[in-house]
Coordinates of C-alpha atoms and ligand atoms in Angstrom, one line a residue:
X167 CA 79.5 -139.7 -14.1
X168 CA 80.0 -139.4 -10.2
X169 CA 77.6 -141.5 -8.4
X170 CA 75.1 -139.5 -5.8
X171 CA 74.6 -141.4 -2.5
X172 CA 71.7 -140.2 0.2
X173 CA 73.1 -140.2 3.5
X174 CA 70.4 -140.4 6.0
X175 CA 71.6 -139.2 9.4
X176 CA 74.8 -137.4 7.2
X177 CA 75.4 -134.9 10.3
X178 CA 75.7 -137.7 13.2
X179 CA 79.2 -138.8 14.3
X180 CA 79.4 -141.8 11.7
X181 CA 77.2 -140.1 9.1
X182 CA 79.7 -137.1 9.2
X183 CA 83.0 -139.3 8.7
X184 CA 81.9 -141.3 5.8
X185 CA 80.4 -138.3 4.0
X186 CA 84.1 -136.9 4.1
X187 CA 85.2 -140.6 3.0
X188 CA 82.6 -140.7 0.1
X189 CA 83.5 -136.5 -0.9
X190 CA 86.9 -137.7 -0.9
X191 CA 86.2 -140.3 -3.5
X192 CA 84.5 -138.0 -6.2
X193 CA 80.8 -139.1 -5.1
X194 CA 78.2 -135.9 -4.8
X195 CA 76.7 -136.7 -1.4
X196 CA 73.3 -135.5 -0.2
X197 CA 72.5 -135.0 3.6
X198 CA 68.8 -135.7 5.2
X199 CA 69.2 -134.9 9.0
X200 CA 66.8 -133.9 11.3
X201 CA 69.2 -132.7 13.9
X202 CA 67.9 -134.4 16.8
X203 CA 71.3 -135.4 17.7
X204 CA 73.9 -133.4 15.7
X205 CA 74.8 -129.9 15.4
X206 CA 74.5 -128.4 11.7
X207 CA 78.0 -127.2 12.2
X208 CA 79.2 -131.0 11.2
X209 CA 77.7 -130.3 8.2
X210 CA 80.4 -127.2 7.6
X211 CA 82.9 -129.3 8.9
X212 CA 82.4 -132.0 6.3
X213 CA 82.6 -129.7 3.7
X214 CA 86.0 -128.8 5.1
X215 CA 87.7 -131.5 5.9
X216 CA 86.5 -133.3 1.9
X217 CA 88.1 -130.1 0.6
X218 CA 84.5 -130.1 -1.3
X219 CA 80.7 -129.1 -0.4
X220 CA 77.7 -131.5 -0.2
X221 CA 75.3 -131.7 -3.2
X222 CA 72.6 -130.9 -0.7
X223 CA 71.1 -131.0 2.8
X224 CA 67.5 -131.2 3.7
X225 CA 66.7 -130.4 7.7
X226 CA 63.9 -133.4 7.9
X227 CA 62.6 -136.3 9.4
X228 CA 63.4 -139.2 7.6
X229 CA 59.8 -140.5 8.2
X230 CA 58.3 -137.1 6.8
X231 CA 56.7 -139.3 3.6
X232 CA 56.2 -136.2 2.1
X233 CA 59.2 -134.5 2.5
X234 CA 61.7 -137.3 1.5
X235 CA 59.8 -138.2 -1.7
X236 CA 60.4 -134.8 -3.0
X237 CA 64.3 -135.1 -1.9
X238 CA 64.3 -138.3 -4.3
X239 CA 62.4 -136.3 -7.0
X240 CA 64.7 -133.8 -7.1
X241 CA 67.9 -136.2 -7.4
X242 CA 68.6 -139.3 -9.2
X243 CA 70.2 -141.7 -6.2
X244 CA 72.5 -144.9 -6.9
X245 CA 72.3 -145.7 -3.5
X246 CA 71.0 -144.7 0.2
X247 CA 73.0 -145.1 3.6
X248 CA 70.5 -145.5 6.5
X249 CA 72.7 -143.9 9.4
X250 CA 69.4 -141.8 10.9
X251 CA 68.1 -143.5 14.0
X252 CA 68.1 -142.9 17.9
X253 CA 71.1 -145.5 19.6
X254 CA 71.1 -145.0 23.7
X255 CA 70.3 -147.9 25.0
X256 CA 69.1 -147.2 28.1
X257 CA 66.9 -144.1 26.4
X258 CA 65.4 -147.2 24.5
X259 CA 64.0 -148.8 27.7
X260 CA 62.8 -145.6 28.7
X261 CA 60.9 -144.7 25.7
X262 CA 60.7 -147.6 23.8
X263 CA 57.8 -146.6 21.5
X264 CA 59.4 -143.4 20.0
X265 CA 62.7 -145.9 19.3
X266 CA 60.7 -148.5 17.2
X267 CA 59.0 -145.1 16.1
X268 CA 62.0 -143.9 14.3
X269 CA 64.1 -146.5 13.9
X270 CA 61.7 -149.1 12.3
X271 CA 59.4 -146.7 10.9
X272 CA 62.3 -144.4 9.6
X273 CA 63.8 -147.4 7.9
X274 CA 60.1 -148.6 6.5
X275 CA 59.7 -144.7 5.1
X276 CA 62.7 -144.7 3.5
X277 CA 62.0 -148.3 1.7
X278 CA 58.8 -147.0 0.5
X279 CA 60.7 -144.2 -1.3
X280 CA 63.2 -146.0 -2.6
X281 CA 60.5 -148.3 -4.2
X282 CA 58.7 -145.2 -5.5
X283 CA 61.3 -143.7 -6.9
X284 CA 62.8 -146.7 -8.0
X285 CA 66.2 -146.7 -5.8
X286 CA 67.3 -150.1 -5.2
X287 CA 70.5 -150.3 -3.5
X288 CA 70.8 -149.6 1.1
X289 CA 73.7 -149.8 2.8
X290 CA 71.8 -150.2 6.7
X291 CA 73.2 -149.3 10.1
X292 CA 73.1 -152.3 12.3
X293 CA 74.6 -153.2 15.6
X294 CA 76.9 -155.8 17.4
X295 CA 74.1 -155.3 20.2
X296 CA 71.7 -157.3 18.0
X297 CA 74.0 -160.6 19.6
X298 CA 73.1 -159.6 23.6
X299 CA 74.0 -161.7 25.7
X300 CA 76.9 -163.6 23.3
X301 CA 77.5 -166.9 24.5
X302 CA 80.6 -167.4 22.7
X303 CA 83.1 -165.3 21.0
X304 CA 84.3 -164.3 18.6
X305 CA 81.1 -163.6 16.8
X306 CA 80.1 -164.9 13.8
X307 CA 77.5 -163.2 11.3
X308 CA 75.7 -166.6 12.2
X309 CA 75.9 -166.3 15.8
X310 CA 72.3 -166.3 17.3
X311 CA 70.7 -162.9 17.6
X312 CA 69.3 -162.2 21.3
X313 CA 68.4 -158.5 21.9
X314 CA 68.5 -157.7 25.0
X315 CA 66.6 -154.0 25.1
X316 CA 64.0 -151.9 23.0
X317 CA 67.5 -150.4 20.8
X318 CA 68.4 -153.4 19.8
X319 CA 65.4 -155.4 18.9
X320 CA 64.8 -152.3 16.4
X321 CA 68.0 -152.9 14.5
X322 CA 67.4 -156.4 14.4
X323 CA 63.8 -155.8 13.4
X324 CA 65.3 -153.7 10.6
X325 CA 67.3 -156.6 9.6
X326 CA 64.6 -158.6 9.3
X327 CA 61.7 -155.8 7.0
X328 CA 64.8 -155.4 4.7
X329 CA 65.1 -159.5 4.3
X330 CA 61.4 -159.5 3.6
X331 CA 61.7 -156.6 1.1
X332 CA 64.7 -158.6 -0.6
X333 CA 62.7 -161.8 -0.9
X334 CA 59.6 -159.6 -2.5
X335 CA 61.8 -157.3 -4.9
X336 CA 64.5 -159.2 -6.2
X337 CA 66.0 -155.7 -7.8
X338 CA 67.1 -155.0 -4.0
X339 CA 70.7 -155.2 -2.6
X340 CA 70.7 -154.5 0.9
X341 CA 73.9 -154.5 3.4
X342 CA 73.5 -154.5 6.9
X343 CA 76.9 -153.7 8.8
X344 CA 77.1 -154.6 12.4
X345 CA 78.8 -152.2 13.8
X346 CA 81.1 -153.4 17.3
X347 CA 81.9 -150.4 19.1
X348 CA 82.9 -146.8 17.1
X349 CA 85.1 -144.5 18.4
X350 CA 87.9 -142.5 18.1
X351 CA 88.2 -138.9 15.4
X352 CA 88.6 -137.6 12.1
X353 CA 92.8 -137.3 12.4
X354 CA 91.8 -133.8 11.6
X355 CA 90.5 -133.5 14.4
X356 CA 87.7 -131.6 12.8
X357 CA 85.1 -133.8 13.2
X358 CA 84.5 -136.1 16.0
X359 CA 81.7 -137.5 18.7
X360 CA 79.8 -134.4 20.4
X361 CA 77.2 -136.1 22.1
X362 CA 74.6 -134.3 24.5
X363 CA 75.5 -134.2 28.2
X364 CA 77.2 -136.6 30.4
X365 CA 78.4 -139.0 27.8
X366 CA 76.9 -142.8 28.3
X367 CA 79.6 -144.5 26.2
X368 CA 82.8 -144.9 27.6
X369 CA 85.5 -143.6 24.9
X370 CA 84.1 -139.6 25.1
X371 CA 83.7 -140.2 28.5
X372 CA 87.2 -140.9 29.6
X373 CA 87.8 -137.9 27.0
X374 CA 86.2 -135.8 29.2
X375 CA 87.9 -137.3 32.4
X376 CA 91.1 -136.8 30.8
X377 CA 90.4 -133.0 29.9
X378 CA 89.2 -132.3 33.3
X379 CA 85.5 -131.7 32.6
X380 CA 84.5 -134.8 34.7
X381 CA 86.5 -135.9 38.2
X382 CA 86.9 -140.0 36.9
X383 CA 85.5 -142.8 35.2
X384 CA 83.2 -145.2 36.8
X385 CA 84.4 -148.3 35.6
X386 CA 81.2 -150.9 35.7
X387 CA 82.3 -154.2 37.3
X388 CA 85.4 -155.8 37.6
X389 CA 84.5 -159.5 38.2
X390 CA 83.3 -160.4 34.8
X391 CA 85.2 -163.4 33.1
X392 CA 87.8 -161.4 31.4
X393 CA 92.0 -161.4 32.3
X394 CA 91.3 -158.2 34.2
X395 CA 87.5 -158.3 35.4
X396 CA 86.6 -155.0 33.5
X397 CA 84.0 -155.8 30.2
X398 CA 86.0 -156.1 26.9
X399 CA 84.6 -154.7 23.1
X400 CA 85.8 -155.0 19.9
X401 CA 86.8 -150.6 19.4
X402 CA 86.6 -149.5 16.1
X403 CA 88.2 -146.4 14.5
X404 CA 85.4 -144.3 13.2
X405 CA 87.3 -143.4 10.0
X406 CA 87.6 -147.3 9.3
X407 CA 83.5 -147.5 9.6
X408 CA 83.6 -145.1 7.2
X409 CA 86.0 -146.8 4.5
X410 CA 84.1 -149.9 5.4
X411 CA 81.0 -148.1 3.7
X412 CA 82.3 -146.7 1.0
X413 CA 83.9 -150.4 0.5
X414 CA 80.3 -151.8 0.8
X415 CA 78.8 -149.0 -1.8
X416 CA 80.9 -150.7 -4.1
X417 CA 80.3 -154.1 -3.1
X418 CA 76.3 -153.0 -3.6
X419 CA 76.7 -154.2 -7.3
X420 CA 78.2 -157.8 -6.5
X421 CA 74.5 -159.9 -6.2
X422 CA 71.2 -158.6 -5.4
X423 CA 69.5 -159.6 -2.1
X424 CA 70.1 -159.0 1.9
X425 CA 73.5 -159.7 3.0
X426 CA 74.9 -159.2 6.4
X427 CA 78.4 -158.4 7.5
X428 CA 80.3 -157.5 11.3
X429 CA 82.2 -154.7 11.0
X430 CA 84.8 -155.5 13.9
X431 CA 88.7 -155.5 14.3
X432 CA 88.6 -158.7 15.8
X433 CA 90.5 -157.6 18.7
X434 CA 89.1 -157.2 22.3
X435 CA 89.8 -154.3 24.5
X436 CA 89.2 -154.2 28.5
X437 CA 87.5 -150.9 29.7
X438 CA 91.2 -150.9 31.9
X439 CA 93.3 -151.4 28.2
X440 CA 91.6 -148.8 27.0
X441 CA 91.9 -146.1 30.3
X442 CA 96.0 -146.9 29.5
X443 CA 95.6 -146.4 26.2
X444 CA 93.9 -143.4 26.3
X445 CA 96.4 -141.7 29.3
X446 CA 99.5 -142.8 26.7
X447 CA 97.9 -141.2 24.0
X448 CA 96.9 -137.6 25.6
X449 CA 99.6 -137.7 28.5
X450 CA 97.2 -137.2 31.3
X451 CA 96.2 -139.3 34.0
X452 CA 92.9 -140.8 33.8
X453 CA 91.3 -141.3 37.3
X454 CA 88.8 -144.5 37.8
X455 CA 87.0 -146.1 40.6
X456 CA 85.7 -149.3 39.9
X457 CA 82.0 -149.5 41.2
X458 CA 78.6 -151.8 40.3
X459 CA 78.3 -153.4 37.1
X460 CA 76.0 -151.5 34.9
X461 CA 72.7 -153.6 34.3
X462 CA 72.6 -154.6 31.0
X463 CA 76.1 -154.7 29.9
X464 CA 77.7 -158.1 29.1
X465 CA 81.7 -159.4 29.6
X466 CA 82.8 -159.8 25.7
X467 CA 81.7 -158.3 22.4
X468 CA 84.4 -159.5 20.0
X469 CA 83.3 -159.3 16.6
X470 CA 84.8 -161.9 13.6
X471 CA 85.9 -159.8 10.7
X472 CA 86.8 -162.7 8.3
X473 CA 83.2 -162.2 6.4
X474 CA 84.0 -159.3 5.2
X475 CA 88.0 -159.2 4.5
X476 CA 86.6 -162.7 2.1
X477 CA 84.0 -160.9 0.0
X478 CA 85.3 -157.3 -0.1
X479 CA 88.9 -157.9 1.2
X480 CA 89.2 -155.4 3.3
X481 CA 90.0 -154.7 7.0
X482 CA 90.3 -151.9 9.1
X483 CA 94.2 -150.6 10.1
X484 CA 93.7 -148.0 12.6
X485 CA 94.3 -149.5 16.6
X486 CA 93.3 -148.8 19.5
X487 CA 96.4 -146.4 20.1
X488 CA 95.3 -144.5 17.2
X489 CA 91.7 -144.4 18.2
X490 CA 92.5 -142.5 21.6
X491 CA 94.8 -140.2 20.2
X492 CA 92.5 -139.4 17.5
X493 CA 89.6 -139.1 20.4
X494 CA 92.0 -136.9 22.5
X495 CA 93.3 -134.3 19.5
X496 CA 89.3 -133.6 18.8
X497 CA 88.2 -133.0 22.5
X498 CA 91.8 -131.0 22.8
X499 CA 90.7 -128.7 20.0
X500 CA 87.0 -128.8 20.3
X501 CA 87.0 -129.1 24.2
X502 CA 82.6 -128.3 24.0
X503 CA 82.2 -130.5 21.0
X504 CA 80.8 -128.4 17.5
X505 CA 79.0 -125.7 20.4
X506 CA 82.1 -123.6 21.0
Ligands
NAD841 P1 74.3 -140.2 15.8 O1 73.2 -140.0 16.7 O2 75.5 -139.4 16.0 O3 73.8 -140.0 14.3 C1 72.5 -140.2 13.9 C2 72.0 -139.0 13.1 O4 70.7 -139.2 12.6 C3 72.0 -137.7 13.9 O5 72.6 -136.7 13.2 C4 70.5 -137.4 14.1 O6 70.2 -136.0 14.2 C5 69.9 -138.1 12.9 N1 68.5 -138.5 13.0 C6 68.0 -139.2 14.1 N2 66.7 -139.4 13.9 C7 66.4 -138.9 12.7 C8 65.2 -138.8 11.9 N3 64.0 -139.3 12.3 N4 65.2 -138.1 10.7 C9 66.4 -137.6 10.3 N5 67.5 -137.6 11.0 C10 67.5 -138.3 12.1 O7 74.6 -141.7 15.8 P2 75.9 -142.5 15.2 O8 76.7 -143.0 16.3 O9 76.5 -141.8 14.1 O10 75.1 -143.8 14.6 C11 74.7 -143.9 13.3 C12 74.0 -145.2 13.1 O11 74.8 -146.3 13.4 C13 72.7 -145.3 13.9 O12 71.7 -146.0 13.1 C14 73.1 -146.2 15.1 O13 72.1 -147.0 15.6 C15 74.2 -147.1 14.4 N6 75.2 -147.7 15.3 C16 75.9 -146.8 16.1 C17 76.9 -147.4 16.9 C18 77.7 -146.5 17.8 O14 78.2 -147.0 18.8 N7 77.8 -145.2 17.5 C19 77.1 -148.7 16.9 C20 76.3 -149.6 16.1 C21 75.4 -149.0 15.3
WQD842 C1 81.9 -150.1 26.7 C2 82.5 -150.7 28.0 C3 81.0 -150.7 29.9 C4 80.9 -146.4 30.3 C5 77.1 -149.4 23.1 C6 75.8 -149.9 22.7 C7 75.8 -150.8 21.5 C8 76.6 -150.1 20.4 C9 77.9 -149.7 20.8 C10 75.0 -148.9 19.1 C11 81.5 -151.6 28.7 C12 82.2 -149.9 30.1 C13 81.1 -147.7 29.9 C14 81.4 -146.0 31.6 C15 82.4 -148.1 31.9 N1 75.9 -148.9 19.9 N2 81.9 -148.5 30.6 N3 82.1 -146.9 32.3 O1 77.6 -150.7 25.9 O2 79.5 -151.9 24.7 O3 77.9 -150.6 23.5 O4 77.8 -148.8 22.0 O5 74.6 -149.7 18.4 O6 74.5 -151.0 21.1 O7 75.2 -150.6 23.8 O8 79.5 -149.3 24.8 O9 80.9 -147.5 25.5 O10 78.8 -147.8 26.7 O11 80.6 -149.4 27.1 O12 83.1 -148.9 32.5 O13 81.2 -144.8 32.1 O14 82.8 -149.7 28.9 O15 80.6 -151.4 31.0 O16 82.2 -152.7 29.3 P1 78.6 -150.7 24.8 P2 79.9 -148.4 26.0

């Protein structure tokens, strides 16, 4: 019997790539998106890329009570992945409220379902910003947690409701993946990140640069602590987040409780590594003028992947070189993201 997975946030730019991964590997997948930040032509391009349609889709808000307990009525789940959530960080500062609105409550709706309809396995989106300000790296699932904005205090609040549940239901088996930084394209070049004006993060940003649409990266500080000044994260090829989840839905079954993993390369990038990379990889020059640093950021998120290659060995393969040319083929073909 194929297993059926819920894929909350199914249409976003991870959601979309490990759908394809989980089609690709005989599981029915069903879709809950509210399309607050994804165009319902990912959903099409899913279907084409797996070579194989979703089970379903249902166009709601995860923390519709109502609405998602009939979407687990009318399926029989093995497991959920949590991708649905609002991510800008600087949004979250604006508007905190409506973050721990739908990220916490979101995550809390979904539980309750789960419990109700007797679903007891999550694979949760969490993020490498739960560290902040990281004192050392690279870091360790057991480096100290110290959110620095409204965004990341909800994934770490997350964390912590899914703990609780674990310790109260002891049926539950809950992975949180901290994710480092995503990037890069289905190789397809099908699907990729189409995110909503100016971008804010820097990969689809010097995408654009390099295709013209906007005159040069602002590169945010060069005097931090690093070789060349410029901030340094730990990229990671969107199509490996995916394999890391389908990896995880299978690890779901190992032991029951709330485990946490980094899902990292372990290999720092500068924002100026990656402005090479990226001109190598589409041939075009990438204009840059170093100005301010951007309030906020920090010099060096580096994640540890050794966690997870010990329980699940497995570890991502696709570099950084891959990651931009990947980035470059979808904004070459899809030069307005899914709205041309
Ligand atoms: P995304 O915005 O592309 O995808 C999120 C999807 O969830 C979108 O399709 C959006 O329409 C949907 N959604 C949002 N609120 C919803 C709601 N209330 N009900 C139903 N659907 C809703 O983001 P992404 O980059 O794919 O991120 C997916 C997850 O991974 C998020 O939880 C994010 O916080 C987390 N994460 C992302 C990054 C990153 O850099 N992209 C890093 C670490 C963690
Ligand atoms: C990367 C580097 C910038 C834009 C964000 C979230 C984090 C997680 C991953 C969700 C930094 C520099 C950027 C630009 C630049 N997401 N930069 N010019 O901030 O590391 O992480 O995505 O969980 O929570 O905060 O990613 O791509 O914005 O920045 O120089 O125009 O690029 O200073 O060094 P960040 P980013």
């Amino acid at each position: 019997m194929p297993k059926t997975v819920l894929v909350t946030g199914g249409a976003g730019f991870i959601g979309s790539h490990t759908c394809v991964e989980l089609l690709q590997h005989g599981y029915d997948v069903v879709v809950v998106d509210d399309h607050s930040n994804s165009s319902p032509r990912a959903l099409e391009r899913i279907a084409k890329v797996a070579g194989t349609p979703l089970a379903a889709v249902y166009g709601i808000d995860v923390r519709d009570r109502r609405a998602l307990s009939s979407v687990f009525a009318a399926h029989r789940f093995d497991a959920v992945i949590h991708f649905a959530a609002k991510k800008a960080v600087g949004e979250s500062v604006e508007i905190p409220l409506e973050y721990y609105d739908i990220n916490v409550g979101g995550t809390t709706a979904l539980l309750a379902a789960m419990h109700e309809h007797g679903v007891h396995r999550l694979v949760f989106s969490s993020s490498c910003s739960i560290y902040g300000n990281a004192t050392e790296v690279p870091l360790t699932e057991q480096s100290p947690a110290g959110p620095t904005n409204p965004y990341a205090r909800t994934k770490l609040l997350c964390e912590e409701i899914l703990d609780d549940a674990c310790r109260r239901l002891p049926e539950l088996s809950v992975l949180a993946l901290r994710y480092f930084n995503p990037v890069g394209a289905h190789p397809s070049g099908l699907l990729g990140e189409d995110p909503h004006g100016v971008p804010n993060n820097v990969m689809p940003y010097v995408a654009q640069v390099a295709a013209g649409r906007l005159p040069r990266l602002s590169v945010f500080g060069n005097d931090y602590p690093t070789p060349d000044g410029t901030g340094i994260r730990d990229y990671i090829h969107v199509v490996d987040v995916a394999e890391g989840h389908r990896t995880a839905l299978e690890h779901l079954g190992d032991e029951n409780g709330m485990r946490v993993f980094n899902l990292g390369t372990g290999v720092g990038s500068s924002v100026l590594d990656l402005v090479a990379a990226f001109s190598e990889a589409s041939g075009r020059q990438i204009p840059y003028e170093i100005t301010g640093r951007r309030p906020g950021d920090v010099a060096e998120l580096v994640a540890d992947p050794s966690a997870v290659a010990r329980a699940w060995n497995w570890a991502t393969t696709r570099d950084l070189a891959t990651m931009c040319r990947d980035a470059w083929r979808f904004q070459e073909l899809n030069p307005t993201g899914y709205g041309a």
